[in-house]
Amino acid sequence: MAKTLAGHAAADVLQNWDVQHIFGMPGDSINNFVDVLRGKKDDIEFIQIRHEEVAALAASSYAKLTGKIGVCMTIGGPGAIHLLNGLYDAKADGAPVLVLAGQVATTELGRDSFQEVHLARMFDDVSVYSETVASAEAFPDMLNQAIRTAYARNGVAVLVIPDDIPRDKIKNATSFTSSLTSFSRHIPQKEDLITGLNFIENAKRPVILAGTGTKAAKKELEAFADTIGAPIIFTLPAKGVLPDRHPLNLGQLGQIGTKPAYEAMEETDLMIMIGTSFPYRDYLPDDAEAIQVDVDPAQIGKRYPVSAGIVGDTALVLEEWNKHLQRRDDRSFLEECQKNMQNWWTHIGKDTEETSTPLKAPQVIPHIERIADEDAVLSVDVGNVTVWMARYFNITNQDFIISSWLATMGYGLPGAIASSLAYPDRQAIAVCGDGGFAMNMQDFVTAVKYKLPIIVVVLNNSRIGMIKYEQEAAGHLEYATELQEIDFAQFAKSCGGEGYHVKTYEDLGPAFDMAKASNKPVIIDVEIDLEPPLPGKITWEQAQGYTKHMMKKFYKDHSVEMPPLKKALKRLF
């Protein structure tokens, strides 16, 4: 009977699952499988990164964006350890990711060999599947099972591969498993739908809090909200489900959010949570009735005492409700929310229309908006930049990806790299703070190497800005938040890309125009002034904390920095 290398059979499994990209780094304990992939390079592209964290973050981004499994590969020991941050991002945001982790040869396992780490144990907490291949015959079937489990449970699957396994020969026999996909839609229970309907029909001021579970139900969500006269507040990772200027959209909630969203939550008598498990309890109503729709029964009532829970596919639930609901005649609450939102747009529009220097972050966002294609992918880093993009960038039809639940800095660049590879015909833009970008900046050269025409916008205030604000809001003095300045434009040029350093308002437009026209990776390094990203609504506790900080600063060095008074007063209770 004919025999084949176990590595070749495993590579066939990857192809059967339509794996087209693998992010990783070759090395001694994975090189035998890397050599197999060399022979498959026309079908599976190996993207060599400079740090394994980027491989995992890129794989996670790829999965979030496409719905297809993201794949990363590394040696054992140090390389595998570097993956963890990106894998926890995938776990937290429910992204299917496959890890192919090298390991010392089977004859060396358990002998305290060079770079040997107990990988299956190390990956146990972050994964939905974590196994070590014990025999060459099992390799293809275990790989198949790992991929299937990652898809089925929307999580990280880890396959640890001792280095001798891929080169061993196996019988060219029929596999025990199949790569055929079959996924069910969760059908809601009729009695739960009726219970939810009763609450909806009796509500006078309903508000919808929509999460990523609504991405595949945009039309149903829009029709539902319009029928019941309810404004929609979107969680951050769901930004873009409806355009930001849509008349039903009140923007985001929380510190990154809008004042109208905050106030709608204060006034509602029924919160309808759809496809989200929003984590910030302080921004939810104190005692309003609530119903929750989710495919995962474990999420129902997890963060708020809901009165009704509907377990089911979001689109199916909304379709059923839309069949039975009559259009609400009294739309006064919705109309008041819409007036509030128009006032909000006018209020924050003044920030973006300033033409002064030094620059402030809100002045930069309209230029990103201006050059962004209608189908661009925006990969946004974590920090103050999250607030600026959530609040000021008006999404129309773009995709928006971010490290949501883990909120790890350093996400923007890997996300843009993954976006450009997943959709080479679409524009990929990373928006980063200088702190976040510096965490993974070495892999800008990866974009250069693979000729990925990404645009990286760095909002550079030489600070870990969000932490500075958090320290001050807690009443502390700023400490350890200053960053040594880096000229990111010169860095881009040294990598073989293009770079533009922007210091004045007059330089903004030309720099963004040149970046859009370029066919190379570009960094636009924009110097911005220090300005706290004020919450959409400032609470008394935050105001008191900031006052405490100002008094400490006054007594320490007789100086006081204050946020713009008019802006602060408008957002204060």
Coordinates of C-alpha atoms in Angstrom, one line a residue:
M1 CA 0.0 0.0 0.0
A2 CA 1.3 3.5 -0.9
K3 CA 2.6 5.6 1.9
T4 CA 2.9 9.4 2.3
L5 CA 4.5 11.7 4.8
A6 CA 2.3 12.6 7.7
G7 CA 3.1 16.3 7.0
H8 CA 1.8 16.1 3.5
A9 CA -1.4 14.5 4.6
A10 CA -1.8 17.2 7.2
A11 CA -1.2 19.9 4.6
D12 CA -4.0 18.4 2.5
V13 CA -6.3 18.8 5.5
L14 CA -5.4 22.5 5.7
Q15 CA -6.2 22.8 2.0
N16 CA -9.5 20.9 2.4
W17 CA -10.5 23.5 5.1
D18 CA -9.6 26.3 2.6
V19 CA -6.7 27.6 4.7
Q20 CA -4.9 30.1 2.5
H21 CA -2.6 32.0 4.9
I22 CA -0.5 31.0 7.9
F23 CA 1.2 33.6 10.0
G24 CA 4.3 32.5 11.8
M25 CA 8.0 32.0 12.2
P26 CA 10.1 28.9 11.2
G27 CA 12.4 27.3 13.6
D28 CA 14.0 24.1 14.7
S29 CA 11.0 22.3 16.3
I30 CA 8.6 23.1 13.4
N31 CA 11.0 23.1 10.4
N32 CA 9.9 19.7 9.2
F33 CA 6.4 20.9 8.7
V34 CA 7.6 24.2 7.4
D35 CA 9.4 22.3 4.7
V36 CA 6.1 20.6 3.8
L37 CA 4.5 24.0 3.4
R38 CA 7.4 25.1 1.2
G39 CA 6.1 22.6 -1.3
K40 CA 2.5 24.0 -0.9
K41 CA 3.4 27.6 -1.2
D42 CA 1.3 28.1 -4.3
D43 CA -1.8 27.1 -2.3
I44 CA -1.0 28.1 1.3
E45 CA 1.0 31.3 1.7
F46 CA 3.3 31.4 4.7
I47 CA 3.5 34.9 6.1
Q48 CA 6.8 35.3 7.9
I49 CA 6.3 37.8 10.8
R50 CA 9.0 39.3 13.1
H51 CA 7.3 38.5 16.4
E52 CA 5.0 35.7 17.3
E53 CA 2.5 38.0 19.1
V54 CA 1.9 39.6 15.7
A55 CA 1.2 36.2 14.2
A56 CA -1.5 35.4 16.8
L57 CA -3.1 38.9 16.6
A58 CA -3.1 38.7 12.8
A59 CA -4.7 35.3 12.9
S60 CA -7.3 36.6 15.3
S61 CA -8.0 39.6 13.2
Y62 CA -8.3 37.4 10.0
A63 CA -10.9 35.3 11.8
K64 CA -12.9 38.3 13.1
L65 CA -13.0 39.9 9.7
T66 CA -13.6 36.9 7.4
G67 CA -15.3 34.4 9.7
K68 CA -12.7 31.8 8.4
I69 CA -10.2 30.2 10.7
G70 CA -7.0 32.2 11.3
V71 CA -3.9 30.1 11.5
C72 CA -0.6 30.8 13.2
M73 CA 2.5 28.7 13.6
T74 CA 5.6 28.8 15.8
I75 CA 8.3 26.7 17.4
G76 CA 7.8 25.4 20.9
G77 CA 9.3 27.1 23.9
P78 CA 9.8 30.8 23.5
G79 CA 7.9 31.2 20.2
A80 CA 4.8 29.5 21.5
I81 CA 4.8 31.6 24.7
H82 CA 4.9 34.7 22.6
L83 CA 1.6 33.7 21.0
L84 CA -0.4 33.9 24.1
N85 CA -1.5 37.6 24.1
G86 CA -3.0 37.3 20.6
L87 CA -4.6 34.0 21.4
Y88 CA -6.3 35.5 24.5
D89 CA -7.6 38.2 22.2
A90 CA -9.2 35.5 20.0
K91 CA -10.6 33.7 23.0
A92 CA -12.1 36.9 24.4
D93 CA -13.7 37.9 21.1
G94 CA -14.9 34.5 20.0
A95 CA -12.6 34.1 16.9
P96 CA -11.8 30.7 15.5
V97 CA -8.0 30.4 15.5
L98 CA -5.7 27.4 14.9
V99 CA -2.3 27.2 16.5
L100 CA 0.3 24.8 15.0
A101 CA 3.0 24.7 17.7
G102 CA 6.3 22.9 17.2
Q103 CA 7.7 20.7 19.9
V104 CA 10.8 18.7 20.6
A105 CA 10.9 15.2 19.0
T106 CA 8.9 12.5 20.6
T107 CA 12.1 10.7 21.7
E108 CA 13.0 13.9 23.7
L109 CA 9.6 14.6 25.3
G110 CA 9.7 14.8 29.1
R111 CA 13.5 14.8 29.3
D112 CA 13.9 18.5 30.0
S113 CA 15.2 19.1 26.5
F114 CA 16.4 22.4 25.1
Q115 CA 13.4 24.8 24.8
E116 CA 11.0 22.1 25.9
V117 CA 7.8 23.5 27.5
H118 CA 4.7 21.6 28.5
L119 CA 2.7 23.3 25.7
A120 CA -0.6 21.5 26.0
R121 CA -0.8 22.5 29.7
M122 CA 0.3 26.1 28.9
F123 CA -2.4 26.5 26.3
D124 CA -5.1 24.8 28.3
D125 CA -6.8 28.0 29.6
V126 CA -6.8 29.9 26.3
S127 CA -8.0 27.0 24.1
V128 CA -11.1 25.0 23.3
Y129 CA -8.9 22.2 22.1
S130 CA -5.3 21.5 23.1
E131 CA -3.6 18.3 22.2
T132 CA -0.2 16.9 21.4
V133 CA 0.2 14.6 18.4
A134 CA 1.3 11.3 19.7
S135 CA 1.8 9.4 16.4
A136 CA 2.2 10.2 12.7
E137 CA -0.9 8.3 11.8
A138 CA -3.0 10.5 14.1
F139 CA -1.6 13.8 12.8
P140 CA -4.0 14.5 9.9
D141 CA -7.1 13.4 11.9
M142 CA -6.2 15.4 15.0
L143 CA -5.6 18.5 12.8
N144 CA -9.0 18.0 11.3
Q145 CA -10.6 17.7 14.7
A146 CA -8.7 20.8 15.9
I147 CA -10.1 22.9 13.1
R148 CA -13.6 21.6 13.5
T149 CA -13.5 22.4 17.2
A150 CA -12.3 25.9 16.7
Y151 CA -15.1 26.6 14.3
A152 CA -17.8 24.8 16.4
R153 CA -16.8 26.6 19.6
N154 CA -15.6 29.9 18.2
G155 CA -12.2 29.6 19.9
V156 CA -8.6 28.7 19.9
A157 CA -7.5 25.2 18.9
V158 CA -3.9 24.2 19.6
L159 CA -2.1 21.2 18.0
V160 CA 1.3 20.6 19.4
I161 CA 3.5 18.8 16.8
P162 CA 6.7 17.0 17.8
D163 CA 9.2 17.8 15.1
D164 CA 9.7 14.2 14.0
I165 CA 6.0 13.6 13.3
P166 CA 5.6 15.4 10.0
R167 CA 8.4 13.5 8.3
D168 CA 7.2 10.0 9.3
K169 CA 5.4 8.0 6.7
I170 CA 1.8 6.8 7.1
K171 CA -0.5 4.6 5.1
N172 CA -2.3 6.5 2.4
A173 CA -5.6 5.4 3.7
T174 CA -9.0 7.0 4.1
S175 CA -9.0 9.5 7.0
F176 CA -11.2 8.8 10.0
T177 CA -12.6 12.3 9.9
S178 CA -14.1 14.7 7.4
S179 CA -13.6 18.4 6.6
L180 CA -17.2 18.8 5.6
T181 CA -18.9 21.7 7.5
S182 CA -22.3 21.7 8.9
F183 CA -23.5 24.3 11.4
S184 CA -27.0 24.7 12.8
R185 CA -29.0 27.9 13.4
H186 CA -30.4 28.1 17.0
I187 CA -34.2 28.2 16.8
P188 CA -35.7 30.2 19.6
Q189 CA -38.5 28.7 21.8
K190 CA -42.0 30.0 20.9
E191 CA -42.9 30.8 24.5
D192 CA -39.7 32.8 25.0
L193 CA -40.5 34.8 21.9
I194 CA -44.0 35.5 23.2
T195 CA -42.7 36.6 26.6
G196 CA -40.3 39.0 24.9
L197 CA -43.1 40.4 22.6
N198 CA -45.2 41.2 25.7
F199 CA -42.5 43.3 27.2
I200 CA -41.8 45.0 23.9
E201 CA -45.5 45.9 23.3
N202 CA -45.9 47.3 26.8
A203 CA -42.7 49.4 26.8
K204 CA -43.0 53.2 26.3
R205 CA -39.3 54.0 26.0
P206 CA -37.5 50.9 24.6
V207 CA -33.8 51.1 23.9
I208 CA -31.8 48.5 21.9
L209 CA -28.2 47.6 22.9
A210 CA -26.8 45.7 19.9
G211 CA -23.6 43.8 19.8
T212 CA -21.6 41.7 17.3
G213 CA -24.4 39.2 17.2
T214 CA -26.4 41.6 15.0
K215 CA -23.7 41.7 12.3
A216 CA -25.5 39.0 10.3
A217 CA -29.0 40.5 10.9
K218 CA -28.6 44.2 9.8
K219 CA -31.8 44.4 7.9
E220 CA -33.9 42.6 10.6
L221 CA -32.4 44.8 13.3
E222 CA -33.2 48.0 11.4
A223 CA -36.8 46.9 10.7
F224 CA -37.3 45.9 14.3
A225 CA -36.0 49.2 15.7
D226 CA -38.0 51.2 13.3
T227 CA -41.2 49.3 14.0
I228 CA -41.0 49.7 17.8
G229 CA -39.6 53.2 17.7
A230 CA -36.4 52.3 19.6
P231 CA -33.0 54.0 19.2
I232 CA -30.1 51.6 18.9
I233 CA -26.9 51.8 20.9
F234 CA -24.0 49.7 19.5
T235 CA -21.2 48.1 21.5
L236 CA -17.8 49.1 20.2
P237 CA -17.0 45.9 18.2
A238 CA -20.5 46.3 16.6
K239 CA -19.7 49.8 15.3
G240 CA -20.6 49.8 11.6
V241 CA -23.6 47.4 11.8
L242 CA -25.6 50.5 10.8
P243 CA -24.0 53.7 9.5
D244 CA -23.1 56.1 12.3
R245 CA -25.4 58.8 10.9
H246 CA -28.3 56.5 10.6
P247 CA -31.4 58.1 12.3
L248 CA -31.8 55.1 14.6
N249 CA -28.1 55.1 15.7
L250 CA -27.1 56.7 19.1
G251 CA -23.5 55.6 18.8
Q252 CA -21.6 53.8 21.6
L253 CA -22.0 53.5 25.3
G254 CA -19.6 54.0 28.2
Q255 CA -16.4 56.1 28.4
I256 CA -16.0 55.9 24.7
G257 CA -19.6 56.7 24.0
T258 CA -22.0 59.5 23.4
K259 CA -24.1 61.6 25.7
P260 CA -27.4 60.7 24.0
A261 CA -26.6 57.0 24.4
Y262 CA -25.9 57.5 28.1
E263 CA -29.1 59.5 28.7
A264 CA -31.3 57.1 26.7
M265 CA -30.1 54.4 29.0
E266 CA -31.1 56.5 32.0
E267 CA -34.6 57.1 30.7
T268 CA -35.5 53.7 29.2
D269 CA -38.1 51.5 30.7
L270 CA -37.0 48.5 28.6
M271 CA -33.5 47.6 27.6
I272 CA -33.4 45.1 24.7
M273 CA -29.9 43.4 24.6
I274 CA -29.3 41.7 21.3
G275 CA -26.1 39.7 20.6
T276 CA -24.1 41.3 23.3
S277 CA -22.9 40.7 26.9
F278 CA -22.0 44.3 27.6
P279 CA -19.5 44.3 30.5
Y280 CA -19.9 47.8 32.0
R281 CA -22.7 47.6 34.5
D282 CA -22.4 51.2 35.6
Y283 CA -23.6 52.4 32.2
L284 CA -26.7 50.2 32.1
P285 CA -30.0 51.3 33.7
D286 CA -30.5 51.1 37.4
D287 CA -33.7 49.2 37.5
A288 CA -35.4 49.0 34.0
E289 CA -36.9 45.8 32.7
A290 CA -34.7 44.0 30.2
I291 CA -34.8 41.2 27.7
Q292 CA -31.8 39.6 26.1
V293 CA -31.3 37.7 22.9
D294 CA -28.2 35.5 22.5
V295 CA -27.2 32.2 20.8
D296 CA -25.3 31.3 24.0
P297 CA -27.6 30.5 27.0
A298 CA -24.7 31.1 29.3
Q299 CA -24.8 34.8 28.5
I300 CA -28.5 35.3 29.4
G301 CA -28.7 37.4 32.6
K302 CA -24.9 37.2 33.0
R303 CA -24.4 41.0 33.6
Y304 CA -27.9 42.3 34.1
P305 CA -31.1 40.9 35.8
V306 CA -33.1 40.4 32.7
S307 CA -36.8 39.7 32.8
A308 CA -36.9 37.5 29.7
G309 CA -34.2 35.6 27.8
I310 CA -34.4 34.3 24.3
V311 CA -31.8 31.8 23.2
G312 CA -31.6 31.8 19.4
D313 CA -30.2 33.0 16.2
T314 CA -30.5 36.8 16.2
A315 CA -31.9 37.0 12.6
L316 CA -34.5 34.3 13.4
V317 CA -35.6 36.0 16.6
L318 CA -36.0 39.4 14.9
E319 CA -37.7 37.9 11.9
E320 CA -40.4 36.3 14.2
W321 CA -40.9 39.5 16.2
N322 CA -41.1 41.6 13.0
K323 CA -44.0 39.4 11.8
H324 CA -46.1 40.0 14.9
L325 CA -45.3 43.6 15.8
Q326 CA -47.4 46.6 14.7
R327 CA -45.6 49.9 13.9
R328 CA -45.6 52.0 17.0
D329 CA -47.6 55.3 16.6
D330 CA -46.1 57.1 19.6
R331 CA -42.5 57.9 18.5
S332 CA -41.9 60.7 20.9
F333 CA -39.1 59.0 22.8
L334 CA -37.3 58.1 19.6
E335 CA -37.7 61.6 18.3
E336 CA -36.3 63.1 21.5
C337 CA -33.3 60.8 21.2
Q338 CA -32.8 61.8 17.6
K339 CA -32.9 65.5 18.5
N340 CA -30.3 64.8 21.3
M341 CA -28.1 63.1 18.7
Q342 CA -28.3 66.0 16.3
N343 CA -27.2 68.3 19.0
W344 CA -24.4 65.9 19.8
W345 CA -23.2 65.9 16.2
T346 CA -23.2 69.7 16.2
H347 CA -21.4 69.8 19.5
I348 CA -18.5 67.5 18.6
G349 CA -18.4 68.8 15.1
K350 CA -16.8 71.9 16.5
D351 CA -13.8 69.8 17.6
T352 CA -13.2 68.4 14.1
E353 CA -13.6 71.8 12.4
E354 CA -10.7 73.5 14.3
T355 CA -7.8 74.6 12.1
S356 CA -5.4 75.4 14.8
T357 CA -1.9 74.1 15.6
P358 CA -0.8 72.3 17.8
L359 CA -3.1 69.6 16.4
K360 CA -5.7 67.8 18.5
A361 CA -6.8 64.2 17.7
P362 CA -10.4 65.2 16.6
Q363 CA -8.9 67.3 13.8
V364 CA -7.2 64.3 12.3
I365 CA -10.1 61.9 12.2
P366 CA -12.0 63.7 9.3
H367 CA -8.9 63.2 7.1
I368 CA -8.9 59.5 7.8
E369 CA -12.6 59.6 7.0
R370 CA -12.0 61.5 3.8
I371 CA -9.4 59.1 2.3
A372 CA -11.1 55.9 3.6
D373 CA -12.8 53.9 0.8
E374 CA -16.4 52.9 1.2
D375 CA -15.3 49.3 1.8
A376 CA -12.1 50.0 3.7
V377 CA -11.1 47.9 6.7
L378 CA -10.3 50.0 9.8
S379 CA -8.1 48.2 12.3
V380 CA -8.1 50.3 15.5
D381 CA -5.7 50.1 18.4
V382 CA -6.5 50.4 22.1
G383 CA -6.2 53.6 24.1
N384 CA -7.2 57.2 23.5
V385 CA -7.3 56.3 19.8
T386 CA -10.2 54.0 20.5
V387 CA -12.2 57.0 21.9
W388 CA -11.3 59.3 19.0
M389 CA -12.3 56.7 16.3
A390 CA -15.4 55.5 18.1
R391 CA -16.6 59.1 18.6
Y392 CA -15.5 61.0 15.6
F393 CA -15.2 58.6 12.6
N394 CA -18.4 58.3 10.8
I395 CA -18.7 54.8 9.5
T396 CA -20.7 54.3 6.3
N397 CA -20.0 50.8 4.9
Q398 CA -16.5 50.2 6.3
D399 CA -15.5 47.2 8.5
F400 CA -14.2 48.0 12.0
I401 CA -12.0 45.6 13.9
I402 CA -10.5 46.0 17.3
S403 CA -9.3 44.0 20.3
S404 CA -12.6 44.3 22.2
W405 CA -12.8 42.2 25.4
L406 CA -9.0 41.8 26.0
A407 CA -8.4 45.4 24.8
T408 CA -4.7 44.8 24.1
M409 CA -2.5 47.5 22.9
G410 CA -0.5 46.7 19.7
Y411 CA -3.6 45.4 17.8
G412 CA -3.8 48.0 15.0
L413 CA -0.9 47.0 12.8
P414 CA -1.4 43.2 12.9
G415 CA -5.1 43.8 12.1
A416 CA -4.2 45.9 9.1
I417 CA -1.7 43.2 7.8
A418 CA -4.4 40.5 8.2
S419 CA -7.0 42.7 6.4
S420 CA -4.7 43.4 3.5
L421 CA -4.0 39.7 3.0
A422 CA -7.6 38.6 3.5
Y423 CA -9.0 41.3 1.1
P424 CA -6.2 42.5 -1.2
D425 CA -8.6 44.6 -3.3
R426 CA -9.8 46.6 -0.2
Q427 CA -8.0 49.4 1.5
A428 CA -6.5 48.6 5.0
I429 CA -6.0 51.4 7.5
A430 CA -4.6 51.0 11.0
V431 CA -5.2 53.8 13.4
C432 CA -2.9 53.7 16.4
G433 CA -1.6 55.7 19.3
D434 CA 2.2 56.0 19.6
G435 CA 2.2 53.7 22.7
G436 CA 0.2 50.9 21.0
F437 CA 2.0 51.1 17.7
A438 CA 5.5 50.9 19.3
M439 CA 4.5 47.5 20.9
N440 CA 4.5 45.8 17.5
M441 CA 6.1 48.4 15.1
Q442 CA 8.8 45.9 14.0
D443 CA 6.3 44.2 11.8
F444 CA 5.7 47.2 9.7
V445 CA 8.6 45.7 7.7
T446 CA 6.4 42.6 7.2
A447 CA 3.9 44.8 5.3
V448 CA 6.9 46.1 3.2
K449 CA 8.1 42.6 2.5
Y450 CA 4.8 41.3 1.3
K451 CA 4.0 44.6 -0.6
L452 CA 0.8 45.3 1.5
P453 CA -0.2 48.9 0.8
I454 CA -1.5 49.5 4.3
I455 CA -1.9 53.0 5.8
V456 CA -0.9 53.4 9.4
V457 CA -2.0 56.6 11.2
V458 CA -0.1 57.2 14.4
L459 CA -1.7 59.8 16.8
N460 CA 1.5 60.7 18.6
N461 CA 1.3 62.6 21.9
S462 CA 4.4 60.9 23.4
R463 CA 2.2 59.5 26.2
I464 CA 0.3 56.5 27.2
G465 CA -2.6 58.9 27.0
M466 CA -5.5 56.7 28.3
I467 CA -3.5 55.8 31.4
K468 CA -2.7 59.4 32.1
Y469 CA -6.4 60.2 32.0
E470 CA -7.3 57.2 34.2
Q471 CA -4.7 58.2 36.8
E472 CA -6.1 61.8 36.9
A473 CA -9.7 60.7 37.0
A474 CA -8.8 58.5 40.0
G475 CA -7.3 61.6 41.7
H476 CA -3.7 60.5 41.3
L477 CA -0.8 62.4 39.9
E478 CA 0.4 61.3 36.5
Y479 CA 3.3 58.8 36.8
A480 CA 5.3 56.7 34.2
T481 CA 3.1 57.6 31.3
E482 CA 5.6 59.8 29.3
L483 CA 7.1 58.1 26.3
Q484 CA 10.4 58.7 24.6
E485 CA 9.7 60.4 21.3
I486 CA 10.1 58.3 18.1
D487 CA 10.0 59.6 14.5
F488 CA 7.8 57.0 13.0
A489 CA 7.9 58.6 9.6
Q490 CA 11.7 58.1 9.4
F491 CA 11.2 54.5 10.8
A492 CA 8.8 53.8 7.9
K493 CA 11.4 55.0 5.4
S494 CA 14.1 52.9 7.0
C495 CA 11.9 49.8 6.5
G496 CA 11.4 50.6 2.8
G497 CA 8.0 52.1 3.1
E498 CA 6.8 55.7 3.0
G499 CA 6.5 58.1 6.0
Y500 CA 5.1 61.5 6.6
H501 CA 5.6 63.6 9.7
V502 CA 2.8 66.0 10.4
K503 CA 3.1 68.9 12.8
T504 CA 0.7 71.5 11.5
Y505 CA -2.9 71.7 10.3
E506 CA -1.6 72.8 6.9
D507 CA 0.4 69.5 6.6
L508 CA -2.5 67.2 7.3
G509 CA -4.4 67.3 4.0
P510 CA -1.3 66.8 1.8
A511 CA 0.1 63.9 3.9
F512 CA -3.2 62.0 3.7
D513 CA -3.5 62.6 0.0
M514 CA 0.0 61.3 -0.6
A515 CA -0.7 58.2 1.6
K516 CA -3.8 57.4 -0.3
A517 CA -2.0 57.7 -3.7
S518 CA 0.8 55.4 -2.6
N519 CA 1.1 51.7 -3.5
K520 CA 3.6 51.1 -0.6
P521 CA 3.0 50.7 3.2
V522 CA 2.8 54.2 4.7
I523 CA 3.0 55.7 8.2
I524 CA 1.5 59.1 8.8
D525 CA 3.0 60.2 12.1
V526 CA 0.8 63.1 13.5
E527 CA 2.0 65.1 16.4
I528 CA -1.1 65.8 18.6
D529 CA -1.5 67.9 21.7
L530 CA -2.4 66.4 25.1
E531 CA -6.1 66.4 25.6
P532 CA -8.1 64.1 27.8
P533 CA -10.7 62.0 25.9
L534 CA -13.7 63.2 28.0
P535 CA -16.5 60.7 28.4
G536 CA -19.7 61.4 26.6
K537 CA -21.2 62.1 30.0
I538 CA -19.0 63.0 33.0
T539 CA -20.2 61.6 36.3
W540 CA -19.8 63.4 39.6
E541 CA -17.3 60.7 40.7
Q542 CA -15.1 61.4 37.7
A543 CA -15.4 65.2 38.2
Q544 CA -14.5 64.8 41.9
G545 CA -11.5 62.5 41.0
Y546 CA -10.2 65.0 38.5
T547 CA -10.6 67.9 41.0
K548 CA -8.6 65.8 43.5
H549 CA -5.9 65.3 40.9
M550 CA -5.8 69.1 40.1
M551 CA -5.4 70.0 43.8
K552 CA -2.5 67.5 44.2
K553 CA -0.9 68.9 41.1
F554 CA -1.3 72.5 42.4
Y555 CA 0.3 71.7 45.7
K556 CA 3.1 69.7 44.0
D557 CA 4.3 72.2 41.4
H558 CA 1.8 75.1 41.5
S559 CA 0.4 74.2 38.1
V560 CA -3.0 73.1 36.9
E561 CA -4.1 71.6 33.5
M562 CA -7.8 71.7 32.9
P563 CA -10.0 70.2 30.2
P564 CA -11.8 72.8 28.1
L565 CA -14.5 74.2 30.4
K566 CA -17.3 74.6 28.0
K567 CA -16.9 71.0 26.8
A568 CA -16.7 69.7 30.3
L569 CA -19.8 71.6 31.5
K570 CA -21.9 70.4 28.6
R571 CA -21.1 66.8 29.5
L572 CA -21.5 67.2 33.3
F573 CA -24.7 66.3 35.1

